[in-house]
Amino acid sequence: MGFLSWLRSLWPSQTNGAGSQDDVPVAADGDAGQSDQASTADKPPVDRTQEPRAAAAAARILYGTIEDYDALSQTGLVTLADGATLGFGKEDCDDFTPLIGVRVAVHGTRLPPDSALHDAADRLGLWACRVTVWPGSESEYAARLRIHQVERALRGAGERGESAPGEPPWARGKNRPGRKPSGPGRPKDAFFVLTLVLEQKLAQDAAALSALIDPPSAPQAHTTAEAAADPEPARRGGVWRRPSVRIIPLIRNQQNEPGFSAELQSGPHRAFLLYRPQPYGGEGYGGHTHVGLFVGGPHSPRVAAQLSQRNDQAPVAVTHDAARVLADLARAFLLAQPDAPGVVLNRAGKAFKPRDIALSQLGDEPNEHLPFVFWMDWNRGERAGRPFLVSSGLEIVSLPDLAVSLATVAGAEPAADDAAEARARDVMLYVCDALLRGAVRTDQSTVAVPRTIRLLPGSRLEIVTPSDCETYILSAQDADWIELSRAAEPE
């Protein structure tokens, strides 16, 4: 029963004098009453005190969708099926976390609390006094809750863009006639770690998606000995061995949206993707579809530390395994679509890497070596007014970003040629690799960098002459940055 219909049913003309729906109607005249008595004389007595109460209770349950919710004021709005709106508070929710888009059942209403009346003036009607998850939509709620937890970990609890802190939903300015706004919209890619720009569409099928990530094994070994030594040859998916895939439909305002989300799991590894059959960022990156990849937590200890200052709960830190499993996913998708334009690194200033460059830095096959070059980008920049080659994106591998001075030696004028920038890039890659291997200590003041460094596929470095090195000074170190300047050579 709709909310407005239920209100009409409570009108005195629709009930007896007491306004109760639980009483049995009285016959209008004696003949009708005698006829009823005769028809029921042979029937066993029925307890009519329970059935009408249960039927009336079921009829009073109102179904709707949470249209808006503010985490700071802990209040929200439920839009019912007939368009009516109810306010509610978090304390009214029965054993679930209120989230925008969750379908709910309202089991009762009351007058709004004094605080809500003060904020809403005359715009707020009744208030829900008990709200539960819509029966049968528990799995949908669980999927929304999981996505919400990821988004909260990455963006911070209670962030509402430019809306006032703790401002209840009904007190915000309207952005379209007749609807309650939900504040400034968040970027759709806010929680993506990287975005795969693809050309072909993906089938919304769990088995097909699992086979795409981890395709059938390579041809069996030629000899029995080789087959015994390697009963299951290397698979393209790396750690994603026959992953389980759970498709999560995209639903907004009870309408299906194009694309889908999916939860991927293989052993201890878990990740999420969001697929949209539309270009990413307009037409800037090319392609006709895109897939955003992300995991359930912040990407580095420094991000976790920032979040812990705003959240009561301790954030979950992401280790190198997260960078490795997402890299394996990216490799699988790029290999599956030879015409894919490339990858956008959302956590590295949205740097775009074409498919061939991304696959070269990832390597042809998964291995234990972390493909750190795939996760980073570098550009000319300034720090304290001095020119540097600065990196971005190293938070995914739990490292501070690097800034290499473009001066030939510390204190000298910077070089403007491409050779100086190429040398700074080699120094950056070498120091990053050394930090990952633990070859550079936090209390170290200098590092010896070989003069000739070659970048190989799979983010591996080749040192041509290990003994021919230059000394670089670690001029500044903190949780976010490490600065390096070339030291003057002794005469």
Tab-separated table of C-alpha atoms in Angstrom:
chain	number	residue	atom	x	y	z
A	1	MET	CA	0.000	0.000	0.000
A	2	GLY	CA	1.320	3.429	-0.891
A	3	PHE	CA	1.907	6.085	1.711
A	4	LEU	CA	-0.893	8.370	0.501
A	5	SER	CA	-3.301	5.434	0.241
A	6	TRP	CA	-2.450	4.422	3.774
A	7	LEU	CA	-3.180	7.947	5.028
A	8	ARG	CA	-6.555	7.863	3.292
A	9	SER	CA	-7.338	4.534	4.930
A	10	LEU	CA	-6.966	6.175	8.328
A	11	TRP	CA	-9.647	8.786	7.577
A	12	PRO	CA	-12.693	8.298	9.880
A	13	SER	CA	-15.055	7.705	6.941
A	14	GLN	CA	-13.024	4.626	6.028
A	15	THR	CA	-13.075	3.101	9.525
A	16	ASN	CA	-15.430	2.758	12.427
A	17	GLY	CA	-15.965	5.491	14.960
A	18	ALA	CA	-12.773	4.666	16.831
A	19	GLY	CA	-10.696	4.816	13.641
A	20	SER	CA	-9.529	1.215	14.070
A	21	GLN	CA	-9.128	-1.255	11.219
A	22	ASP	CA	-8.918	-4.255	13.513
A	23	ASP	CA	-12.681	-4.526	14.361
A	24	VAL	CA	-15.080	-6.739	12.394
A	25	PRO	CA	-17.699	-4.665	10.459
A	26	VAL	CA	-21.271	-4.723	11.901
A	27	ALA	CA	-24.236	-5.735	9.675
A	28	ALA	CA	-26.411	-2.872	8.478
A	29	ASP	CA	-29.782	-4.644	9.134
A	30	GLY	CA	-31.116	-7.681	10.956
A	31	ASP	CA	-31.704	-9.819	7.863
A	32	ALA	CA	-28.163	-9.464	6.713
A	33	GLY	CA	-26.960	-10.267	10.170
A	34	GLN	CA	-29.102	-13.427	10.383
A	35	SER	CA	-27.878	-14.546	6.959
A	36	ASP	CA	-24.273	-14.191	8.101
A	37	GLN	CA	-24.998	-16.165	11.268
A	38	ALA	CA	-26.641	-18.969	9.267
A	39	SER	CA	-23.791	-19.225	6.803
A	40	THR	CA	-21.250	-19.548	9.584
A	41	ALA	CA	-23.179	-21.846	11.891
A	42	ASP	CA	-21.492	-25.036	10.648
A	43	LYS	CA	-17.964	-23.552	10.583
A	44	PRO	CA	-15.485	-23.862	13.467
A	45	PRO	CA	-14.905	-20.720	15.490
A	46	VAL	CA	-12.170	-18.474	14.092
A	47	ASP	CA	-9.906	-16.251	16.181
A	48	ARG	CA	-10.554	-12.908	14.525
A	49	THR	CA	-8.359	-10.995	16.969
A	50	GLN	CA	-5.107	-12.028	15.249
A	51	GLU	CA	-5.757	-12.156	11.478
A	52	PRO	CA	-6.964	-8.551	11.076
A	53	ARG	CA	-4.064	-7.276	13.172
A	54	ALA	CA	-1.486	-9.152	11.066
A	55	ALA	CA	-3.117	-8.045	7.821
A	56	ALA	CA	-3.267	-4.445	8.966
A	57	ALA	CA	0.373	-4.534	10.075
A	58	ALA	CA	1.452	-5.879	6.685
A	59	ALA	CA	-0.603	-3.258	4.895
A	60	ARG	CA	1.041	-0.475	6.864
A	61	ILE	CA	4.583	-1.414	5.715
A	62	LEU	CA	5.774	1.264	3.293
A	63	TYR	CA	8.392	0.478	0.658
A	64	GLY	CA	10.809	2.999	-0.795
A	65	THR	CA	14.419	3.962	-1.484
A	66	ILE	CA	16.872	6.047	0.519
A	67	GLU	CA	17.175	9.118	-1.677
A	68	ASP	CA	19.622	11.092	0.458
A	69	TYR	CA	21.664	10.663	3.605
A	70	ASP	CA	24.150	12.854	5.476
A	71	ALA	CA	26.710	10.967	7.567
A	72	LEU	CA	27.505	13.902	9.862
A	73	SER	CA	23.967	14.813	10.886
A	74	GLN	CA	22.982	11.106	10.596
A	75	THR	CA	19.687	11.985	8.946
A	76	GLY	CA	18.245	11.195	5.552
A	77	LEU	CA	15.217	10.968	3.298
A	78	VAL	CA	13.256	7.975	2.024
A	79	THR	CA	11.254	8.371	-1.182
A	80	LEU	CA	8.292	5.997	-1.240
A	81	ALA	CA	6.858	4.267	-4.277
A	82	ASP	CA	4.089	6.855	-4.668
A	83	GLY	CA	6.475	9.814	-4.476
A	84	ALA	CA	5.917	10.742	-0.824
A	85	THR	CA	8.981	11.536	1.295
A	86	LEU	CA	9.784	10.529	4.868
A	87	GLY	CA	12.636	11.731	7.026
A	88	PHE	CA	14.596	9.314	9.200
A	89	GLY	CA	17.561	9.154	11.529
A	90	LYS	CA	20.314	6.561	11.759
A	91	GLU	CA	18.898	5.380	15.085
A	92	ASP	CA	15.706	4.376	13.236
A	93	CYS	CA	17.577	1.919	10.991
A	94	ASP	CA	17.256	-1.673	12.172
A	95	ASP	CA	20.686	-3.372	12.019
A	96	PHE	CA	21.932	-1.804	8.769
A	97	THR	CA	23.956	1.199	7.656
A	98	PRO	CA	21.875	3.731	5.709
A	99	LEU	CA	23.237	4.256	2.193
A	100	ILE	CA	21.908	6.219	-0.748
A	101	GLY	CA	20.103	3.910	-3.152
A	102	VAL	CA	19.296	1.149	-0.648
A	103	ARG	CA	15.737	-0.167	-0.915
A	104	VAL	CA	14.039	-0.188	2.486
A	105	ALA	CA	10.786	-1.012	4.251
A	106	VAL	CA	9.302	1.496	6.708
A	107	HIS	CA	7.387	-0.237	9.521
A	108	GLY	CA	5.988	2.847	11.208
A	109	THR	CA	5.889	6.631	11.258
A	110	ARG	CA	5.857	9.358	13.882
A	111	LEU	CA	6.212	13.084	14.212
A	112	PRO	CA	9.678	14.468	13.401
A	113	PRO	CA	12.003	15.212	16.341
A	114	ASP	CA	12.409	18.808	17.452
A	115	SER	CA	15.808	19.178	15.769
A	116	ALA	CA	14.403	18.085	12.403
A	117	LEU	CA	11.433	20.445	12.707
A	118	HIS	CA	13.794	23.304	13.493
A	119	ASP	CA	15.943	22.609	10.436
A	120	ALA	CA	13.168	21.787	7.990
A	121	ALA	CA	10.630	24.471	8.890
A	122	ASP	CA	7.374	23.447	7.176
A	123	ARG	CA	8.945	21.292	4.451
A	124	LEU	CA	9.165	18.036	6.411
A	125	GLY	CA	6.201	15.683	6.900
A	126	LEU	CA	6.218	12.465	8.898
A	127	TRP	CA	9.280	10.703	10.262
A	128	ALA	CA	10.060	6.995	9.948
A	129	CYS	CA	10.321	5.268	13.314
A	130	ARG	CA	11.603	1.841	12.134
A	131	VAL	CA	13.390	1.148	8.854
A	132	THR	CA	14.681	-2.211	7.602
A	133	VAL	CA	16.303	-3.455	4.408
A	134	TRP	CA	13.761	-4.354	1.732
A	135	PRO	CA	13.097	-8.118	2.119
A	136	GLY	CA	14.892	-10.041	-0.614
A	137	SER	CA	17.422	-7.273	-1.378
A	138	GLU	CA	20.007	-8.271	1.245
A	139	SER	CA	22.636	-9.244	-1.345
A	140	GLU	CA	22.150	-5.933	-3.153
A	141	TYR	CA	22.578	-4.081	0.141
A	142	ALA	CA	25.746	-6.056	0.920
A	143	ALA	CA	27.235	-5.048	-2.437
A	144	ARG	CA	26.382	-1.375	-1.888
A	145	LEU	CA	27.856	-1.514	1.614
A	146	ARG	CA	31.100	-2.986	0.288
A	147	ILE	CA	31.426	-0.260	-2.347
A	148	HIS	CA	30.604	2.359	0.302
A	149	GLN	CA	33.365	1.059	2.577
A	150	VAL	CA	35.866	1.290	-0.249
A	151	GLU	CA	34.809	4.818	-1.129
A	152	ARG	CA	34.874	5.898	2.519
A	153	ALA	CA	38.381	4.543	2.986
A	154	LEU	CA	39.651	6.397	-0.074
A	155	ARG	CA	37.849	9.713	0.342
A	156	GLY	CA	37.353	9.982	4.103
A	157	ALA	CA	34.239	9.510	6.177
A	158	GLY	CA	31.470	12.045	5.857
A	159	GLU	CA	32.888	14.101	2.984
A	160	ARG	CA	30.153	15.924	1.098
A	161	GLY	CA	32.067	18.089	-1.314
A	162	GLU	CA	31.100	21.737	-0.837
A	163	SER	CA	28.001	21.091	1.275
A	164	ALA	CA	27.981	22.389	4.834
A	165	PRO	CA	29.229	19.905	7.496
A	166	GLY	CA	26.347	18.169	9.223
A	167	GLU	CA	23.732	19.869	7.098
A	168	PRO	CA	20.593	17.684	6.971
A	169	PRO	CA	19.432	16.628	3.504
A	170	TRP	CA	16.195	18.652	3.562
A	171	ALA	CA	18.092	21.873	4.441
A	172	ARG	CA	20.232	21.916	1.277
A	173	GLY	CA	19.400	24.094	-1.701
A	174	LYS	CA	17.418	22.453	-4.442
A	175	ASN	CA	19.187	21.726	-7.707
A	176	ARG	CA	16.137	20.522	-9.640
A	177	PRO	CA	12.424	21.200	-9.206
A	178	GLY	CA	10.464	18.858	-7.006
A	179	ARG	CA	13.393	16.739	-5.798
A	180	LYS	CA	15.588	16.806	-2.751
A	181	PRO	CA	19.246	17.170	-3.785
A	182	SER	CA	22.045	14.989	-2.492
A	183	GLY	CA	24.727	17.662	-2.559
A	184	PRO	CA	27.460	18.144	-5.166
A	185	GLY	CA	28.066	15.020	-7.179
A	186	ARG	CA	31.230	13.039	-6.545
A	187	PRO	CA	33.486	12.151	-9.461
A	188	LYS	CA	32.483	8.777	-10.864
A	189	ASP	CA	36.122	7.664	-10.856
A	190	ALA	CA	36.946	8.938	-7.350
A	191	PHE	CA	37.944	5.511	-6.042
A	192	PHE	CA	39.611	4.092	-9.196
A	193	VAL	CA	43.242	3.133	-8.806
A	194	LEU	CA	43.564	2.839	-12.572
A	195	THR	CA	41.245	2.880	-15.557
A	196	LEU	CA	41.549	0.558	-18.546
A	197	VAL	CA	40.453	2.304	-21.736
A	198	LEU	CA	39.058	-0.447	-23.962
A	199	GLU	CA	37.580	-0.709	-27.422
A	200	GLN	CA	35.310	-3.747	-27.144
A	201	LYS	CA	32.344	-4.296	-24.857
A	202	LEU	CA	32.394	-6.740	-21.948
A	203	ALA	CA	29.692	-9.336	-21.483
A	204	GLN	CA	27.807	-9.109	-18.198
A	205	ASP	CA	28.532	-12.750	-17.479
A	206	ALA	CA	30.549	-14.072	-14.545
A	207	ALA	CA	31.930	-17.134	-16.379
A	208	ALA	CA	33.018	-15.116	-19.425
A	209	LEU	CA	34.695	-12.493	-17.236
A	210	SER	CA	36.528	-15.157	-15.226
A	211	ALA	CA	37.798	-16.775	-18.445
A	212	LEU	CA	38.936	-13.392	-19.780
A	213	ILE	CA	40.991	-12.682	-16.641
A	214	ASP	CA	42.398	-16.206	-16.437
A	215	PRO	CA	42.109	-17.802	-19.890
A	216	PRO	CA	42.646	-21.539	-20.492
A	217	SER	CA	46.108	-22.886	-19.814
A	218	ALA	CA	48.831	-22.679	-22.401
A	219	PRO	CA	49.476	-25.795	-24.541
A	220	GLN	CA	50.652	-28.722	-22.490
A	221	ALA	CA	54.357	-29.504	-22.254
A	222	HIS	CA	55.791	-31.635	-25.030
A	223	THR	CA	57.374	-34.288	-22.816
A	224	THR	CA	56.077	-36.291	-19.902
A	225	ALA	CA	58.923	-35.035	-17.705
A	226	GLU	CA	58.067	-31.416	-18.456
A	227	ALA	CA	54.399	-32.096	-17.778
A	228	ALA	CA	55.224	-33.684	-14.425
A	229	ALA	CA	57.458	-30.767	-13.464
A	230	ASP	CA	54.829	-28.196	-14.458
A	231	PRO	CA	51.351	-29.769	-14.250
A	232	GLU	CA	49.677	-26.369	-14.659
A	233	PRO	CA	51.567	-24.025	-16.998
A	234	ALA	CA	51.702	-20.311	-16.338
A	235	ARG	CA	48.386	-18.586	-16.914
A	236	ARG	CA	47.871	-15.079	-18.130
A	237	GLY	CA	46.000	-14.054	-14.978
A	238	GLY	CA	48.990	-14.457	-12.655
A	239	VAL	CA	47.603	-14.611	-9.134
A	240	TRP	CA	44.075	-14.712	-10.584
A	241	ARG	CA	43.781	-18.489	-10.958
A	242	ARG	CA	40.201	-19.238	-11.985
A	243	PRO	CA	38.822	-16.242	-10.095
A	244	SER	CA	35.327	-16.277	-8.711
A	245	VAL	CA	33.305	-13.398	-10.129
A	246	ARG	CA	30.159	-11.900	-8.644
A	247	ILE	CA	28.295	-9.488	-10.918
A	248	ILE	CA	26.765	-6.478	-9.127
A	249	PRO	CA	24.118	-4.678	-11.233
A	250	LEU	CA	24.150	-0.890	-11.277
A	251	ILE	CA	20.785	0.383	-10.056
A	252	ARG	CA	19.793	3.977	-9.441
A	253	ASN	CA	16.277	5.078	-8.528
A	254	GLN	CA	15.122	1.503	-9.158
A	255	GLN	CA	16.341	1.701	-12.757
A	256	ASN	CA	19.201	-0.301	-14.265
A	257	GLU	CA	22.157	1.773	-15.405
A	258	PRO	CA	24.422	0.792	-18.325
A	259	GLY	CA	27.390	-1.297	-17.294
A	260	PHE	CA	27.984	-3.314	-14.148
A	261	SER	CA	30.294	-3.750	-11.187
A	262	ALA	CA	31.960	-6.995	-10.160
A	263	GLU	CA	33.770	-8.467	-7.193
A	264	LEU	CA	36.776	-10.630	-8.121
A	265	GLN	CA	38.341	-13.084	-5.704
A	266	SER	CA	41.033	-15.724	-5.998
A	267	GLY	CA	42.361	-17.188	-2.779
A	268	PRO	CA	43.346	-14.298	-0.488
A	269	HIS	CA	43.251	-11.736	-3.302
A	270	ARG	CA	40.212	-9.560	-3.902
A	271	ALA	CA	39.530	-6.590	-6.142
A	272	PHE	CA	36.615	-4.742	-7.696
A	273	LEU	CA	35.894	-3.379	-11.132
A	274	LEU	CA	33.339	-0.981	-12.549
A	275	TYR	CA	32.550	-1.350	-16.251
A	276	ARG	CA	30.878	1.356	-18.313
A	277	PRO	CA	30.053	0.936	-22.057
A	278	GLN	CA	31.039	4.507	-22.826
A	279	PRO	CA	34.264	6.465	-23.498
A	280	TYR	CA	36.325	7.498	-20.501
A	281	GLY	CA	36.747	11.211	-19.939
A	282	GLY	CA	34.817	12.092	-23.061
A	283	GLU	CA	36.900	11.343	-26.129
A	284	GLY	CA	40.219	12.386	-24.632
A	285	TYR	CA	41.664	8.866	-24.274
A	286	GLY	CA	39.893	7.184	-27.175
A	287	GLY	CA	38.121	3.865	-26.895
A	288	HIS	CA	34.415	3.126	-26.564
A	289	THR	CA	34.325	1.459	-23.124
A	290	HIS	CA	36.325	1.552	-19.899
A	291	VAL	CA	36.909	-0.477	-16.736
A	292	GLY	CA	37.898	1.080	-13.411
A	293	LEU	CA	39.892	-1.137	-11.032
A	294	PHE	CA	40.180	-0.627	-7.285
A	295	VAL	CA	40.710	-2.463	-3.996
A	296	GLY	CA	39.259	-2.123	-0.522
A	297	GLY	CA	41.569	0.306	1.210
A	298	PRO	CA	44.013	3.230	0.990
A	299	HIS	CA	47.112	2.829	-1.124
A	300	SER	CA	49.966	3.682	1.199
A	301	PRO	CA	50.885	4.256	4.843
A	302	ARG	CA	50.831	8.027	4.326
A	303	VAL	CA	47.294	7.921	2.953
A	304	ALA	CA	46.286	5.634	5.818
A	305	ALA	CA	47.746	8.095	8.304
A	306	GLN	CA	45.749	10.951	6.796
A	307	LEU	CA	42.552	8.933	6.930
A	308	SER	CA	43.136	7.842	10.536
A	309	GLN	CA	43.050	11.482	11.591
A	310	ARG	CA	39.488	11.841	10.241
A	311	ASN	CA	37.999	8.411	10.905
A	312	ASP	CA	37.393	6.700	14.208
A	313	GLN	CA	38.245	3.287	12.795
A	314	ALA	CA	41.762	2.266	11.840
A	315	PRO	CA	42.146	2.198	8.043
A	316	VAL	CA	43.359	-0.864	6.190
A	317	ALA	CA	46.790	-0.418	4.651
A	318	VAL	CA	47.430	-1.807	1.195
A	319	THR	CA	50.722	-3.635	0.693
A	320	HIS	CA	52.726	-4.375	-2.422
A	321	ASP	CA	50.356	-7.270	-3.096
A	322	ALA	CA	47.635	-4.781	-4.068
A	323	ALA	CA	49.871	-3.209	-6.709
A	324	ARG	CA	50.824	-6.651	-7.999
A	325	VAL	CA	47.297	-8.088	-8.229
A	326	LEU	CA	45.945	-4.953	-9.916
A	327	ALA	CA	48.864	-5.032	-12.339
A	328	ASP	CA	48.016	-8.638	-13.194
A	329	LEU	CA	44.408	-7.630	-13.809
A	330	ALA	CA	45.485	-4.777	-16.075
A	331	ARG	CA	47.761	-7.110	-18.039
A	332	ALA	CA	44.958	-9.654	-18.501
A	333	PHE	CA	42.512	-7.075	-19.868
A	334	LEU	CA	45.086	-5.475	-22.179
A	335	LEU	CA	46.141	-8.843	-23.584
A	336	ALA	CA	42.513	-9.826	-24.103
A	337	GLN	CA	41.868	-6.719	-26.224
A	338	PRO	CA	44.717	-6.048	-28.702
A	339	ASP	CA	42.965	-2.890	-29.904
A	340	ALA	CA	42.666	-1.340	-26.414
A	341	PRO	CA	44.038	2.250	-26.387
A	342	GLY	CA	45.778	2.013	-23.001
A	343	VAL	CA	45.628	2.744	-19.266
A	344	VAL	CA	44.910	5.846	-17.196
A	345	LEU	CA	46.735	5.950	-13.850
A	346	ASN	CA	44.228	7.741	-11.645
A	347	ARG	CA	46.637	7.894	-8.698
A	348	ALA	CA	49.479	9.304	-10.804
A	349	GLY	CA	47.813	12.503	-11.954
A	350	LYS	CA	45.689	10.560	-14.477
A	351	ALA	CA	48.722	9.900	-16.641
A	352	PHE	CA	47.845	7.977	-19.801
A	353	LYS	CA	50.031	5.101	-20.978
A	354	PRO	CA	49.403	3.537	-24.398
A	355	ARG	CA	48.843	-0.207	-24.473
A	356	ASP	CA	52.281	-1.151	-25.830
A	357	ILE	CA	54.123	0.964	-23.246
A	358	ALA	CA	51.943	-0.333	-20.400
A	359	LEU	CA	52.498	-3.973	-21.420
A	360	SER	CA	56.235	-3.392	-21.762
A	361	GLN	CA	56.424	-2.010	-18.229
A	362	LEU	CA	54.168	-4.769	-16.908
A	363	GLY	CA	56.032	-7.550	-18.662
A	364	ASP	CA	54.679	-10.318	-20.847
A	365	GLU	CA	54.045	-12.730	-17.963
A	366	PRO	CA	53.354	-12.265	-14.234
A	367	ASN	CA	56.374	-12.697	-11.979
A	368	GLU	CA	57.496	-11.917	-8.459
A	369	HIS	CA	59.163	-8.676	-9.513
A	370	LEU	CA	56.924	-5.690	-8.788
A	371	PRO	CA	56.341	-3.694	-12.013
A	372	PHE	CA	56.903	-0.366	-10.250
A	373	VAL	CA	57.559	1.660	-13.428
A	374	PHE	CA	54.030	0.893	-14.616
A	375	TRP	CA	52.602	2.694	-11.570
A	376	MET	CA	54.582	5.935	-11.845
A	377	ASP	CA	54.821	8.998	-14.033
A	378	TRP	CA	57.365	11.825	-14.085
A	379	ASN	CA	57.377	15.423	-15.277
A	380	ARG	CA	59.342	18.624	-14.877
A	381	GLY	CA	58.347	20.587	-11.798
A	382	GLU	CA	59.605	22.898	-9.084
A	383	ARG	CA	60.245	22.532	-5.393
A	384	ALA	CA	61.124	25.631	-3.368
A	385	GLY	CA	61.626	27.482	-6.653
A	386	ARG	CA	64.190	25.012	-8.014
A	387	PRO	CA	63.622	22.817	-11.090
A	388	PHE	CA	63.292	19.091	-10.495
A	389	LEU	CA	62.102	16.009	-12.301
A	390	VAL	CA	59.284	14.873	-10.003
A	391	SER	CA	57.476	11.551	-9.859
A	392	SER	CA	53.850	10.782	-9.086
A	393	GLY	CA	51.968	7.608	-8.240
A	394	LEU	CA	54.485	5.867	-5.975
A	395	GLU	CA	51.983	5.792	-3.104
A	396	ILE	CA	50.530	2.576	-4.587
A	397	VAL	CA	53.860	0.851	-3.851
A	398	SER	CA	54.087	2.473	-0.373
A	399	LEU	CA	56.945	4.817	-1.302
A	400	PRO	CA	57.339	8.591	-1.100
A	401	ASP	CA	57.563	10.355	-4.442
A	402	LEU	CA	60.996	11.299	-5.759
A	403	ALA	CA	62.336	14.651	-6.930
A	404	VAL	CA	65.684	14.630	-8.778
A	405	SER	CA	67.403	17.969	-9.298
A	406	LEU	CA	68.011	18.929	-12.929
A	407	ALA	CA	71.253	20.706	-11.977
A	408	THR	CA	74.479	18.977	-12.992
A	409	VAL	CA	75.769	19.298	-9.412
A	410	ALA	CA	74.223	20.587	-6.197
A	411	GLY	CA	74.022	24.385	-6.257
A	412	ALA	CA	74.746	24.698	-9.992
A	413	GLU	CA	72.450	26.105	-12.624
A	414	PRO	CA	69.933	23.581	-14.017
A	415	ALA	CA	70.509	22.028	-17.408
A	416	ALA	CA	67.829	22.613	-20.008
A	417	ASP	CA	68.741	19.846	-22.442
A	418	ASP	CA	67.020	16.490	-22.821
A	419	ALA	CA	70.160	14.641	-21.697
A	420	ALA	CA	69.881	16.109	-18.184
A	421	GLU	CA	66.217	15.073	-17.975
A	422	ALA	CA	67.021	11.559	-19.217
A	423	ARG	CA	69.749	11.236	-16.593
A	424	ALA	CA	67.371	12.433	-13.870
A	425	ARG	CA	64.855	9.816	-15.001
A	426	ASP	CA	67.475	7.037	-14.714
A	427	VAL	CA	68.398	8.221	-11.226
A	428	MET	CA	64.736	8.235	-10.246
A	429	LEU	CA	64.173	4.678	-11.478
A	430	TYR	CA	67.335	3.350	-9.864
A	431	VAL	CA	66.602	4.890	-6.460
A	432	CYS	CA	62.982	3.697	-6.597
A	433	ASP	CA	64.120	0.136	-7.346
A	434	ALA	CA	66.712	0.346	-4.556
A	435	LEU	CA	64.068	1.514	-2.082
A	436	LEU	CA	61.830	-1.406	-2.987
A	437	ARG	CA	64.743	-3.822	-2.512
A	438	GLY	CA	65.663	-2.237	0.814
A	439	ALA	CA	69.070	-1.190	-0.542
A	440	VAL	CA	68.615	2.421	0.644
A	441	ARG	CA	68.137	3.076	4.363
A	442	THR	CA	66.026	5.879	5.758
A	443	ASP	CA	69.033	7.345	7.610
A	444	GLN	CA	71.254	7.238	4.527
A	445	SER	CA	72.534	10.616	3.293
A	446	THR	CA	74.032	9.621	-0.081
A	447	VAL	CA	73.485	6.951	-2.713
A	448	ALA	CA	75.765	5.770	-5.516
A	449	VAL	CA	73.929	5.683	-8.853
A	450	PRO	CA	75.472	3.901	-11.882
A	451	ARG	CA	76.099	6.137	-14.869
A	452	THR	CA	74.518	3.783	-17.436
A	453	ILE	CA	71.082	2.313	-16.693
A	454	ARG	CA	68.760	0.591	-19.142
A	455	LEU	CA	65.068	-0.016	-18.574
A	456	LEU	CA	64.060	-3.546	-19.588
A	457	PRO	CA	60.561	-5.021	-20.048
A	458	GLY	CA	58.817	-5.880	-16.806
A	459	SER	CA	60.226	-2.785	-15.007
A	460	ARG	CA	63.638	-4.398	-14.648
A	461	LEU	CA	66.851	-2.356	-14.728
A	462	GLU	CA	70.112	-3.373	-16.375
A	463	ILE	CA	73.348	-1.888	-15.007
A	464	VAL	CA	75.996	-1.855	-17.728
A	465	THR	CA	78.991	-0.975	-15.507
A	466	PRO	CA	78.186	-1.349	-11.795
A	467	SER	CA	81.503	0.149	-10.709
A	468	ASP	CA	81.070	3.397	-12.676
A	469	CYS	CA	78.837	5.471	-10.384
A	470	GLU	CA	77.968	9.015	-9.428
A	471	THR	CA	77.124	10.129	-5.900
A	472	TYR	CA	73.763	11.737	-5.231
A	473	ILE	CA	72.829	13.505	-2.004
A	474	LEU	CA	69.505	12.783	-0.338
A	475	SER	CA	69.002	16.457	0.440
A	476	ALA	CA	65.521	16.106	1.961
A	477	GLN	CA	63.466	13.193	3.222
A	478	ASP	CA	60.001	12.909	4.723
A	479	ALA	CA	56.946	10.693	4.448
A	480	ASP	CA	55.891	12.297	1.153
A	481	TRP	CA	59.070	13.239	-0.715
A	482	ILE	CA	62.735	12.376	-1.174
A	483	GLU	CA	64.897	14.968	-2.939
A	484	LEU	CA	68.136	14.006	-4.671
A	485	SER	CA	70.903	16.282	-5.959
A	486	ARG	CA	74.109	15.294	-7.647
A	487	ALA	CA	77.164	15.791	-5.461
A	488	ALA	CA	80.283	17.550	-6.774
A	489	GLU	CA	82.991	15.097	-7.719
A	490	PRO	CA	86.355	15.448	-5.871
A	491	GLU	CA	89.133	17.007	-7.911
